[in-house]
CSV table of C-alpha atoms and ligand atoms in Angstrom, one decimal:
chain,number,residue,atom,x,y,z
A,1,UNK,CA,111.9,221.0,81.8
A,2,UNK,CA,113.7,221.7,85.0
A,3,UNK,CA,115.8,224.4,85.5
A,4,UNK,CA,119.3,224.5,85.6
A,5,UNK,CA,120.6,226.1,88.7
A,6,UNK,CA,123.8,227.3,88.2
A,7,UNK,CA,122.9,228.8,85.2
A,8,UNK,CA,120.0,230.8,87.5
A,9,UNK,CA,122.3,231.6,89.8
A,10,UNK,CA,124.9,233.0,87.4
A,11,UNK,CA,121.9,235.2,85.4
A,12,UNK,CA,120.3,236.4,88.5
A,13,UNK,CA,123.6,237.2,90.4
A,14,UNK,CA,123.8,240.8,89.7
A,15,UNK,CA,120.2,241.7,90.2
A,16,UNK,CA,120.4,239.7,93.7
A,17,UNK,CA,123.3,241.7,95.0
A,18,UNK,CA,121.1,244.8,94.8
A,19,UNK,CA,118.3,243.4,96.6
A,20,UNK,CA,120.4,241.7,99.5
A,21,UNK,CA,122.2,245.6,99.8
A,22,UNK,CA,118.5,246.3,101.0
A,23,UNK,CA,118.4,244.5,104.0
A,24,UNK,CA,120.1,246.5,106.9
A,25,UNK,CA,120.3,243.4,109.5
A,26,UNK,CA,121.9,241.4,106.9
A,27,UNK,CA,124.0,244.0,106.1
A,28,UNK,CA,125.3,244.7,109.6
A,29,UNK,CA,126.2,241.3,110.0
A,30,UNK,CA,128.4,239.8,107.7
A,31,UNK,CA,129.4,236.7,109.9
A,32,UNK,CA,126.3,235.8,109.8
A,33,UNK,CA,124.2,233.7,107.8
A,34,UNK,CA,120.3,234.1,108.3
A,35,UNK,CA,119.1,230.8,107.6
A,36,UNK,CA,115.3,230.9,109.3
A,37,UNK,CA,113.2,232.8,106.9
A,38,UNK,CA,110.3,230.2,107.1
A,39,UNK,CA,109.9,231.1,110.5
A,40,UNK,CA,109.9,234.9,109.8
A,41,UNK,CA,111.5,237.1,107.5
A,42,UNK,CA,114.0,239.9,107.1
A,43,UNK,CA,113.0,243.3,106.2
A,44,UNK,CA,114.1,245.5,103.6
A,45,UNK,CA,114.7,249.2,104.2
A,46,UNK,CA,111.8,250.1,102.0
A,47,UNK,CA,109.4,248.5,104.9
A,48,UNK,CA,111.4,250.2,107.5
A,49,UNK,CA,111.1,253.4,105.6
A,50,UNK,CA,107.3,252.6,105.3
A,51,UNK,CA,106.8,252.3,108.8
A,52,UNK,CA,108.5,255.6,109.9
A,53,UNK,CA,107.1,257.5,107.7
A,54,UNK,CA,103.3,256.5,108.0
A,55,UNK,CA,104.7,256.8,111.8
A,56,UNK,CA,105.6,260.2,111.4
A,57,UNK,CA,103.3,261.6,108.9
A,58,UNK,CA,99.8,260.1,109.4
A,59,UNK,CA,99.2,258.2,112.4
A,60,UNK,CA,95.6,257.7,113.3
A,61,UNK,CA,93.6,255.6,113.6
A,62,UNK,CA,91.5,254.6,110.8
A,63,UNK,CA,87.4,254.6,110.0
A,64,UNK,CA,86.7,257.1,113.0
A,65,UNK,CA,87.9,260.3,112.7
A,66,UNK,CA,87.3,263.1,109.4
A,67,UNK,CA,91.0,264.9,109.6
A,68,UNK,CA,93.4,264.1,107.2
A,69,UNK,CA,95.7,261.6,109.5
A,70,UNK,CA,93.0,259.8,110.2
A,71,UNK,CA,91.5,259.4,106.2
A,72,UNK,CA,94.7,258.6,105.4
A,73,UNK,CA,94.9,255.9,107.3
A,74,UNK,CA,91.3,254.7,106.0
A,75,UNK,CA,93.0,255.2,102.5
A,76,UNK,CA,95.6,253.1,103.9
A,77,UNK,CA,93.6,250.1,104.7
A,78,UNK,CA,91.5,250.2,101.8
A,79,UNK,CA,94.4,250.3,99.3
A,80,UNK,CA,95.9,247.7,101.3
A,81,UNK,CA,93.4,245.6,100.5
A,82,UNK,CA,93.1,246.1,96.8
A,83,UNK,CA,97.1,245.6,97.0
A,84,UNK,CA,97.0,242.1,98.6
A,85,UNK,CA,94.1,241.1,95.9
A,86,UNK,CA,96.7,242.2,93.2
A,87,UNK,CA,99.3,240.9,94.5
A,88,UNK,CA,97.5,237.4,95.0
A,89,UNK,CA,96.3,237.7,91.2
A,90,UNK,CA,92.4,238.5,92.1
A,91,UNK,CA,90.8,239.9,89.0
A,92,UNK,CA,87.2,240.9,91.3
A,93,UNK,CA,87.0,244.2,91.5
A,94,UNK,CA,85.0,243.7,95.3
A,95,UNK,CA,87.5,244.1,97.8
A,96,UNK,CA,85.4,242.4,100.2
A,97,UNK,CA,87.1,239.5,99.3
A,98,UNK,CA,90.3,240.4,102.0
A,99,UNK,CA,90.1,239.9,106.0
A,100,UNK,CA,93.2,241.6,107.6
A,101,UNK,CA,94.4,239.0,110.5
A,102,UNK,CA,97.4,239.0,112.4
A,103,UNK,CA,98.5,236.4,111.1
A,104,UNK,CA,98.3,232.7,109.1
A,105,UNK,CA,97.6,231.0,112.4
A,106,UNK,CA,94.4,233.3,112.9
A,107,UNK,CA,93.5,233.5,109.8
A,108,UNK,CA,93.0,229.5,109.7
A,109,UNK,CA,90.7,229.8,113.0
A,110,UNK,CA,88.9,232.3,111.2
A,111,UNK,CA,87.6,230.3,108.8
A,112,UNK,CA,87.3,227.4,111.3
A,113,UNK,CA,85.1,229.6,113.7
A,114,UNK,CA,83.2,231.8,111.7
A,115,UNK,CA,82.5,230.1,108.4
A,116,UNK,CA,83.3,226.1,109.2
A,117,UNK,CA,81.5,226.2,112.4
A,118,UNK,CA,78.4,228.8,111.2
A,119,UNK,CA,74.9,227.2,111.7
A,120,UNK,CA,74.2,226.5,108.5
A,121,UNK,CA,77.0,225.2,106.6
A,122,UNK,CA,77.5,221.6,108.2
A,123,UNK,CA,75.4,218.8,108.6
A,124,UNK,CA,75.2,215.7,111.1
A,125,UNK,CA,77.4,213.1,109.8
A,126,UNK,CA,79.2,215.5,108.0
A,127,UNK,CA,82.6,215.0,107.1
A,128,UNK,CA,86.0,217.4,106.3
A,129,UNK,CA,89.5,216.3,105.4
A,130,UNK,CA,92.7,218.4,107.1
A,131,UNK,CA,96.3,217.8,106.9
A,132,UNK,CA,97.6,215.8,110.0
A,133,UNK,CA,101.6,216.3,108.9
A,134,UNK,CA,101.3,219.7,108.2
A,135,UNK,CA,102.0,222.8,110.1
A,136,UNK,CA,99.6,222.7,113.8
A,137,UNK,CA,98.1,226.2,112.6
A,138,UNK,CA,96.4,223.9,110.1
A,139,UNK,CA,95.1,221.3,112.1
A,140,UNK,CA,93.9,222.8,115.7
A,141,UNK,CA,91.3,225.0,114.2
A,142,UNK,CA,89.9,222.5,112.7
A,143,UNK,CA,89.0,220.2,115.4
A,144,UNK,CA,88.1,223.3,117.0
A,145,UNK,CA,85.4,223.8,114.8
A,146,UNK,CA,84.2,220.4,115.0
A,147,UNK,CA,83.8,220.8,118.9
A,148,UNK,CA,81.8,224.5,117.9
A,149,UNK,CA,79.3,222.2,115.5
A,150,UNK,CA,79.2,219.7,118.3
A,151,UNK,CA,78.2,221.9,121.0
A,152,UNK,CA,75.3,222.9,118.2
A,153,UNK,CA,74.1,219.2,118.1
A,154,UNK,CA,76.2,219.0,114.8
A,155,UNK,CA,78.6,215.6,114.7
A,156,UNK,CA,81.2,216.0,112.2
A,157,UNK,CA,84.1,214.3,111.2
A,158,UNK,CA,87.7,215.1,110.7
A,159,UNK,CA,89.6,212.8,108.6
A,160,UNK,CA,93.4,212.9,107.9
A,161,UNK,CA,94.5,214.3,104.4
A,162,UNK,CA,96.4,211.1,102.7
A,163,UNK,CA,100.1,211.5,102.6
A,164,UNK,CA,102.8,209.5,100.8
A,165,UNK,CA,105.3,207.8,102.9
A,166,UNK,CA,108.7,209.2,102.6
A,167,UNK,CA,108.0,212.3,100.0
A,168,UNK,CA,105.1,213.8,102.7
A,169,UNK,CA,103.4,215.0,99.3
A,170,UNK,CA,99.5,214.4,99.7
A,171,UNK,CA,98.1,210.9,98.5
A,172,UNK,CA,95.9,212.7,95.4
A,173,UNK,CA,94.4,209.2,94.5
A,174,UNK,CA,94.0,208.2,98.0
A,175,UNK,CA,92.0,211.3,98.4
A,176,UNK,CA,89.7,210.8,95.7
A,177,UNK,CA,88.7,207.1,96.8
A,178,UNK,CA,87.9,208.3,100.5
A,179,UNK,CA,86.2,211.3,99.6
A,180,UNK,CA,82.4,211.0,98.4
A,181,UNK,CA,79.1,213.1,99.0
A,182,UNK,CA,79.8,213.7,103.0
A,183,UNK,CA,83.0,215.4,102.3
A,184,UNK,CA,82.5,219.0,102.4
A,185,UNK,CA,85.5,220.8,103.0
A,186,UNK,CA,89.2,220.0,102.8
A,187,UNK,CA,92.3,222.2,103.9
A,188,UNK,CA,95.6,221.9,102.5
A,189,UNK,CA,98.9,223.3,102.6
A,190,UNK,CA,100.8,224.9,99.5
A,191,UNK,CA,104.1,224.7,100.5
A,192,UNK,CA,105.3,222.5,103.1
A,193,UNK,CA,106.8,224.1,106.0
A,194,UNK,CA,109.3,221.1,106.8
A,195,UNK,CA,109.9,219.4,103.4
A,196,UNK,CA,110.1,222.8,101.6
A,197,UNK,CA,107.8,220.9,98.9
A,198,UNK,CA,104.7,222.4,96.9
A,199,UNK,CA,102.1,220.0,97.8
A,200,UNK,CA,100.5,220.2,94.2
A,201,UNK,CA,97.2,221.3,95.3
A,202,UNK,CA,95.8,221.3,91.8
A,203,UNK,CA,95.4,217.3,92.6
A,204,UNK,CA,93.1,217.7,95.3
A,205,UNK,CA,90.6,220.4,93.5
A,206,UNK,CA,91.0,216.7,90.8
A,207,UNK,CA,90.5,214.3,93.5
A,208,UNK,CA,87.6,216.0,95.4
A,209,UNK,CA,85.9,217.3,92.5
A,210,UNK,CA,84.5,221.0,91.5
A,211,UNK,CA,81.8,221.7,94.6
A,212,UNK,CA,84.1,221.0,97.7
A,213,UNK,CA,85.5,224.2,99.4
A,214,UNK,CA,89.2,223.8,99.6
A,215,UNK,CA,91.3,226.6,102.1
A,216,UNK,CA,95.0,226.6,101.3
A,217,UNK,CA,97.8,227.9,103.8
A,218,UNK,CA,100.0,229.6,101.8
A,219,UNK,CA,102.2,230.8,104.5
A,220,UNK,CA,105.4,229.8,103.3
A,221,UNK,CA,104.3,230.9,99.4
A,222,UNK,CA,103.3,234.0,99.7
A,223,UNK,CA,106.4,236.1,99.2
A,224,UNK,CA,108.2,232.9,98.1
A,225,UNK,CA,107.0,232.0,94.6
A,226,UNK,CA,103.9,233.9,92.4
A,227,UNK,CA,100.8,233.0,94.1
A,228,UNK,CA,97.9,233.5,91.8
A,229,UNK,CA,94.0,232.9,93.4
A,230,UNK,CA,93.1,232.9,89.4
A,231,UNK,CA,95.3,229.6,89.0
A,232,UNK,CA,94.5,228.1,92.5
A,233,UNK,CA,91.4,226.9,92.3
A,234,UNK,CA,90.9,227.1,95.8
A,235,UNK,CA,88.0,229.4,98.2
A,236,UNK,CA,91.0,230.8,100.8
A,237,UNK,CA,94.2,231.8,100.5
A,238,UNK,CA,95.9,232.6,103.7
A,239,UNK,CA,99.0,234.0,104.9
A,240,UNK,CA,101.2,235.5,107.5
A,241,UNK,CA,102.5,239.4,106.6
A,242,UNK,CA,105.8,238.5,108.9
A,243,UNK,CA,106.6,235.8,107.0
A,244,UNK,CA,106.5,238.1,103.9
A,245,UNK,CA,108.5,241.4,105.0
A,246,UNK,CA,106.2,242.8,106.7
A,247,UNK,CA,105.9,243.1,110.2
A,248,UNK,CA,104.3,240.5,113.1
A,249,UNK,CA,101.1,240.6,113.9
A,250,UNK,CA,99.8,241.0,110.0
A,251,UNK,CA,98.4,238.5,107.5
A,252,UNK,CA,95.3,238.5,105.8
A,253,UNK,CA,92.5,235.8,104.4
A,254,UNK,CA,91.5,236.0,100.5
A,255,UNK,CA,88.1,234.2,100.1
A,256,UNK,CA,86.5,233.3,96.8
A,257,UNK,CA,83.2,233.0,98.1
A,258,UNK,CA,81.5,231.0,95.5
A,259,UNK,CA,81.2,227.7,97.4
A,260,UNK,CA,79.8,228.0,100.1
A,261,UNK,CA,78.2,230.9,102.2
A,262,UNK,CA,80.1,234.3,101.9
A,263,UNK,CA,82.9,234.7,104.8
A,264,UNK,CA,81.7,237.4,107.5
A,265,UNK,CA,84.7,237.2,109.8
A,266,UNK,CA,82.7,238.0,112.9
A,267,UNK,CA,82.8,240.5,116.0
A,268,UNK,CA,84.1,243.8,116.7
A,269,UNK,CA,87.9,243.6,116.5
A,270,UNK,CA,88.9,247.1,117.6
A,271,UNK,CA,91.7,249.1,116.2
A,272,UNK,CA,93.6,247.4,113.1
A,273,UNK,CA,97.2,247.2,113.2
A,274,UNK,CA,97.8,250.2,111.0
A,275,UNK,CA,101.1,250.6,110.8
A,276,UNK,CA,101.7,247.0,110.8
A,277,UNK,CA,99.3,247.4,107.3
A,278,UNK,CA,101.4,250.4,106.1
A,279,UNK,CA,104.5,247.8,106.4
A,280,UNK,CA,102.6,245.0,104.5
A,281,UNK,CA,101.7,247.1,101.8
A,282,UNK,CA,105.1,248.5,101.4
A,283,UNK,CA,106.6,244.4,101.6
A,284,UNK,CA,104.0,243.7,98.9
A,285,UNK,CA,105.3,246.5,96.2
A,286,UNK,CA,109.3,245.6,97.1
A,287,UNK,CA,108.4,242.1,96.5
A,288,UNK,CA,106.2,242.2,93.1
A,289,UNK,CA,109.0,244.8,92.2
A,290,UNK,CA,111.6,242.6,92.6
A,291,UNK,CA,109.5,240.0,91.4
A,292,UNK,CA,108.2,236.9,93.2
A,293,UNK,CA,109.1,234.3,90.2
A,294,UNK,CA,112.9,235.4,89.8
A,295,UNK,CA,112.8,234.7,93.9
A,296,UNK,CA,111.6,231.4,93.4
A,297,UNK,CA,113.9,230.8,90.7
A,298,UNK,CA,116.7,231.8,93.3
A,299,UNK,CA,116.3,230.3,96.3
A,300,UNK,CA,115.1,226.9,94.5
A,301,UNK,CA,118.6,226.8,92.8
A,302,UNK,CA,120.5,227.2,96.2
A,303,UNK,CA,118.2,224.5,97.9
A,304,UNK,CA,118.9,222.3,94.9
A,305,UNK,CA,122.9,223.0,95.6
A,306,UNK,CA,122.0,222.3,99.4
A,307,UNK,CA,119.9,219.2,98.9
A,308,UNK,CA,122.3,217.3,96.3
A,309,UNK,CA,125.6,218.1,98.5
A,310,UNK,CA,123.7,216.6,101.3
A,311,UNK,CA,122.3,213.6,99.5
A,312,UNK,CA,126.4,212.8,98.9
A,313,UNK,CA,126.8,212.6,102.8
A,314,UNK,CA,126.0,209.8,104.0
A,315,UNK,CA,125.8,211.5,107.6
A,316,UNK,CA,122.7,213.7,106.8
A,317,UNK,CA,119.6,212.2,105.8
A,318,UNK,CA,117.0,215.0,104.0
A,319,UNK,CA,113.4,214.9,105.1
A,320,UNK,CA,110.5,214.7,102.6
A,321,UNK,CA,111.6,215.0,99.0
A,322,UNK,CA,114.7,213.7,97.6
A,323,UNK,CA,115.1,215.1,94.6
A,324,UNK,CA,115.6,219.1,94.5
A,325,UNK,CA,114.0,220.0,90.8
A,326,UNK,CA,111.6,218.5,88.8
A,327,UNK,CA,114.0,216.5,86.3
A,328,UNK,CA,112.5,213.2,86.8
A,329,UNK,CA,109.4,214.1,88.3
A,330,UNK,CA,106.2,216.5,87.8
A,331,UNK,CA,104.8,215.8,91.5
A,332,UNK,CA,106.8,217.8,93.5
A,333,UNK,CA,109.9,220.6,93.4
A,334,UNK,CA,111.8,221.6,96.8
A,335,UNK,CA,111.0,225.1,97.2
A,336,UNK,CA,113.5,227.3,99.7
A,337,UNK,CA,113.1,225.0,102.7
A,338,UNK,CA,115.7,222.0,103.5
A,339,UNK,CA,115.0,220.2,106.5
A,340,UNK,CA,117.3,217.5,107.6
A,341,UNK,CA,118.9,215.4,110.7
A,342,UNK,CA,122.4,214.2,111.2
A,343,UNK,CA,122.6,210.3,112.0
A,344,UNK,CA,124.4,210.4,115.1
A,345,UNK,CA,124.3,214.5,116.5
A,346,UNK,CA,120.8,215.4,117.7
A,347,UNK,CA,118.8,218.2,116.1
A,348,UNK,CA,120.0,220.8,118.9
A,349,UNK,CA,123.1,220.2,119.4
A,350,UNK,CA,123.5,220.5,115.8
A,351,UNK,CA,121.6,223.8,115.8
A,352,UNK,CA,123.9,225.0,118.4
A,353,UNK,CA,127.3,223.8,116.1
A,354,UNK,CA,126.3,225.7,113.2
A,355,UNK,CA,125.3,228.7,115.6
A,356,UNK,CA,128.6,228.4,116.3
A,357,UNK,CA,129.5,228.8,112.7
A,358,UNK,CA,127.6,231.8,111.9
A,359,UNK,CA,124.8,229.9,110.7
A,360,UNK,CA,121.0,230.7,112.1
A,361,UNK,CA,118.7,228.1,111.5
A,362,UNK,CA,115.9,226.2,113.2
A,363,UNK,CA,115.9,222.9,114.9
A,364,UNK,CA,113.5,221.5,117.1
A,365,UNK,CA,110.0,219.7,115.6
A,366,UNK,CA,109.0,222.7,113.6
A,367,UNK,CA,105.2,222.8,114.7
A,368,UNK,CA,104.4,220.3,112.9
A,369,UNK,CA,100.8,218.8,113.8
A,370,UNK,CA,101.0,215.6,115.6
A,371,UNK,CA,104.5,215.7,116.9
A,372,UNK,CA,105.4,212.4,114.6
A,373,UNK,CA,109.2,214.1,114.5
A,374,UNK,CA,110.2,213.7,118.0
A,375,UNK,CA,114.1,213.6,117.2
A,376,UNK,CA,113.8,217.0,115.6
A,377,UNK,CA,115.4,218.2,112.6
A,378,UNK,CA,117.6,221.2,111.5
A,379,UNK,CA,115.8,223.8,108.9
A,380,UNK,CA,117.3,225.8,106.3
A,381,UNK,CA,114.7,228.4,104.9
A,382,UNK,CA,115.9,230.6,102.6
A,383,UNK,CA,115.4,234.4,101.1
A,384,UNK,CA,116.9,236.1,98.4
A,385,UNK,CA,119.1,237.3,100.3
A,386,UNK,CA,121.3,234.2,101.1
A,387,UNK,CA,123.6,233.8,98.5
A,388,UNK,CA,125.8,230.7,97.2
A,389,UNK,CA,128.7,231.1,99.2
A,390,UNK,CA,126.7,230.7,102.4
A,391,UNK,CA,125.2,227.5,101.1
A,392,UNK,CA,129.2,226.3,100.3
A,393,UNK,CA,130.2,227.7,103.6
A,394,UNK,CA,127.5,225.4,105.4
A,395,UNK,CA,128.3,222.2,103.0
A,396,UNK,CA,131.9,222.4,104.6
A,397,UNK,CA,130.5,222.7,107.9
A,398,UNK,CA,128.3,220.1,107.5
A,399,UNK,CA,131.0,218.0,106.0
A,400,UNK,CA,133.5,218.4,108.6
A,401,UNK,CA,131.1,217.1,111.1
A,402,UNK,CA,130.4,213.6,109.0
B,1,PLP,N1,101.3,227.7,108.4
B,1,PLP,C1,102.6,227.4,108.1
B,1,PLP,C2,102.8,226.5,106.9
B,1,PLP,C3,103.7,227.9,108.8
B,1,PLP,O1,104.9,227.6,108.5
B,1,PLP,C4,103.4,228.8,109.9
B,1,PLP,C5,104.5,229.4,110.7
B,1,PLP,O2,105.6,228.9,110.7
B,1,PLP,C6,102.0,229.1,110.2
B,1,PLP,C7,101.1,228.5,109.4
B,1,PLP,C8,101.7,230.0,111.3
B,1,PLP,O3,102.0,231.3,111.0
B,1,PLP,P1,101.9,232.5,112.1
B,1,PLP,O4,102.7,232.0,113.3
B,1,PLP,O5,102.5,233.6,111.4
B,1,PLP,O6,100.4,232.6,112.4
């Protein structure tokens, strides 16, 4: 069944007030409409709270010293760790199963260098399947590790993830007739960082069949939508913290390791980022408190408001999937992303117009991995803290520029 959206809107209206009242930037700036979450997100106070107050009470650094600043900060990390497993719905009690990164982008060349690329795992003639369409942190790391296993007398090869023309969902049965005994690993997206679509990952676990490692970059879920490792049936989950409302330069990697050797990120890597921690932490309880699934539900009815008054002007033309909910269709649903281009203004310009407007939002290629956009596009990600009027107020802007 899909869901309505204007009946989610009008249920969830009061408890979304409270939470956009918690966002000071927001707050400050009413003329404003922040309209680039996909690229990083707003913080509530409670993170900035967090972050002063570890700040101010306990900063240390963490696993060296025996005084109390310093085991708190240990405590920190550790309990940081066993948060991100909850949060991702990790029943293991082993919390070995975390890698703090600083980010999705390192998190993907962590698995490319230090498990992909490991003596051991690959064999000549090898072969693994990555996303060309999809966001560049998900493709570079993985040729890198081909050049790793090549510089070890190990020829692999990379071939390109199917897609379907026009949606950009993967090609599920075109997966399963390329891939056969060679194909040992494939890497995958969950939700598209341009279309805004969940890419459905359950189909490729189908297509490729129950041995294959698959590593999902859940960048633009996590935070988003209820990410859950028990319903993936994936071996890594990663993310970016930023992108979740926490601060830059955090993110983690969840690995299942079942298939596969175990994950030993590598090397000495010095000090963590401890208060950067404290602030994920703190992003993690304000989200599952104000509940990841009632987000989703939120932001999925004002992109379905944006994407059907935009399908009725003839000027704009949506990338990736047409229709917003599932009514007619089980493959995909448009998550809080909207990506689109206007027929006759370019991509910046238009960026600049609705700048002029008040409204923030991203246009150039997006990063996406083999530059096949090179017109650009505008982007509207979303957060709960947008709110229906600002999706109205940017249909009439749109409009007036048909
Ligand atoms: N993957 C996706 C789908 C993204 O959208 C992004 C950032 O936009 C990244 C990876 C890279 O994230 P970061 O720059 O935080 O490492």
């Amino acid at each position: 069944m899909a869901a309505d959206p204007t009946a989610d809107i009008a249920e969830l209206a009061p408890w979304q007030r409270r939470l956009r009242a918690q966002f000071p930037i927001i707050l400050a700036h009413p003329e404003l409409a922040y309209l680039d979450s996909a690229a990083t997100a707003q913080k509530p106070q409670a993170v900035l709270d967090a972050v002063q107050s570890y700040l101010i009470t306990s900063n240390a650094n963490a696993g060296r010293g025996s005084y109390p600043w310093a085991n708190t900060t240990t405590a920190l990390l550790d309990r940081t760790r066993d948060r991100i497993k909850e949060f991702l719905g990790d029943p293991q009690p082993d919390r070995s199963s975390v890698h703090f990164t600083s980010g999705a982008t390192e998190g993907l060349r962590t698995i490319a260098r230090d498990w992909l690329a490991e003596p051991g795992l690959l064999s000549d003639g090898d072969e693994i399947i990555v996303p060309f369409t999809d966001h560049q942190a998900n493709l570079s790391p993985w040729w890198e590790a081909r050049e790793l296993l090549a510089r070890q007398g190990v020829r692999i090869r990379v071939r390109e993830l199917p897609c379907q023309s026009g949606s950009g969902d993967y090609d599920a049965a075109a997966l399963a007739a390329m891939a056969g005994p060679r194909t040992r690993f494939v890497a995958a997206t969950h939700v598209h960082h341009v279309y805004g679509a969940d890419m459905n990952v359950h189909r490729i676990r189908e297509a490729v069949g129950p041995d294959v490692p698959i590593a999902l970059d859940a960048a633009q879920s996590v935070g988003h939508l209820p990410v859950s490792v028990a319903r993936l049936d994936v071996d890594f989950v990663v993310f970016s913290g930023h992108k979740a409302m926490a601060l830059p330069g955090t993110g983690a990697v969840w690995a299942r390791g079942q298939r596969g050797p175990v994950f030993r990120p590598g090397g000495w890597s010095g000090t963590p980022n401890t208060v950067g921690i404290a602030s994920l932490a703190a992003a993690l309880d304000w989200l599952d408190a104000a509940g990841t699934e009632r987000i989703e539900r939120w932001t999925v009815a004002l992109t379905s408001r944006l994407t059907d008054g935009l399908d009725r002007m003839p000027a704009y033309e949506v990338l990736g999937c047409r229709s917003s909910l599932a009514a007619e269709s089980e493959v995909q649903r448009r998550r809080s992303i909207v990506t689109f281009r206007h027929r006759e203004i370019g991509a910046q310009d238009l960026g600049f117009i609705l700048f002029s407007h008040g409204f923030m939002v991203r246009s150039d290629g997006h990063c996406q991995a083999g530059a096949r956009d090179k017109e650009g596009s505008v982007r509207v990600s979303l957060h709960v803290h947008n709110t229906p009027e600002e999706m109205e107020e940017l249909l009439t802007t749109l409009a007036n520029l048909e």
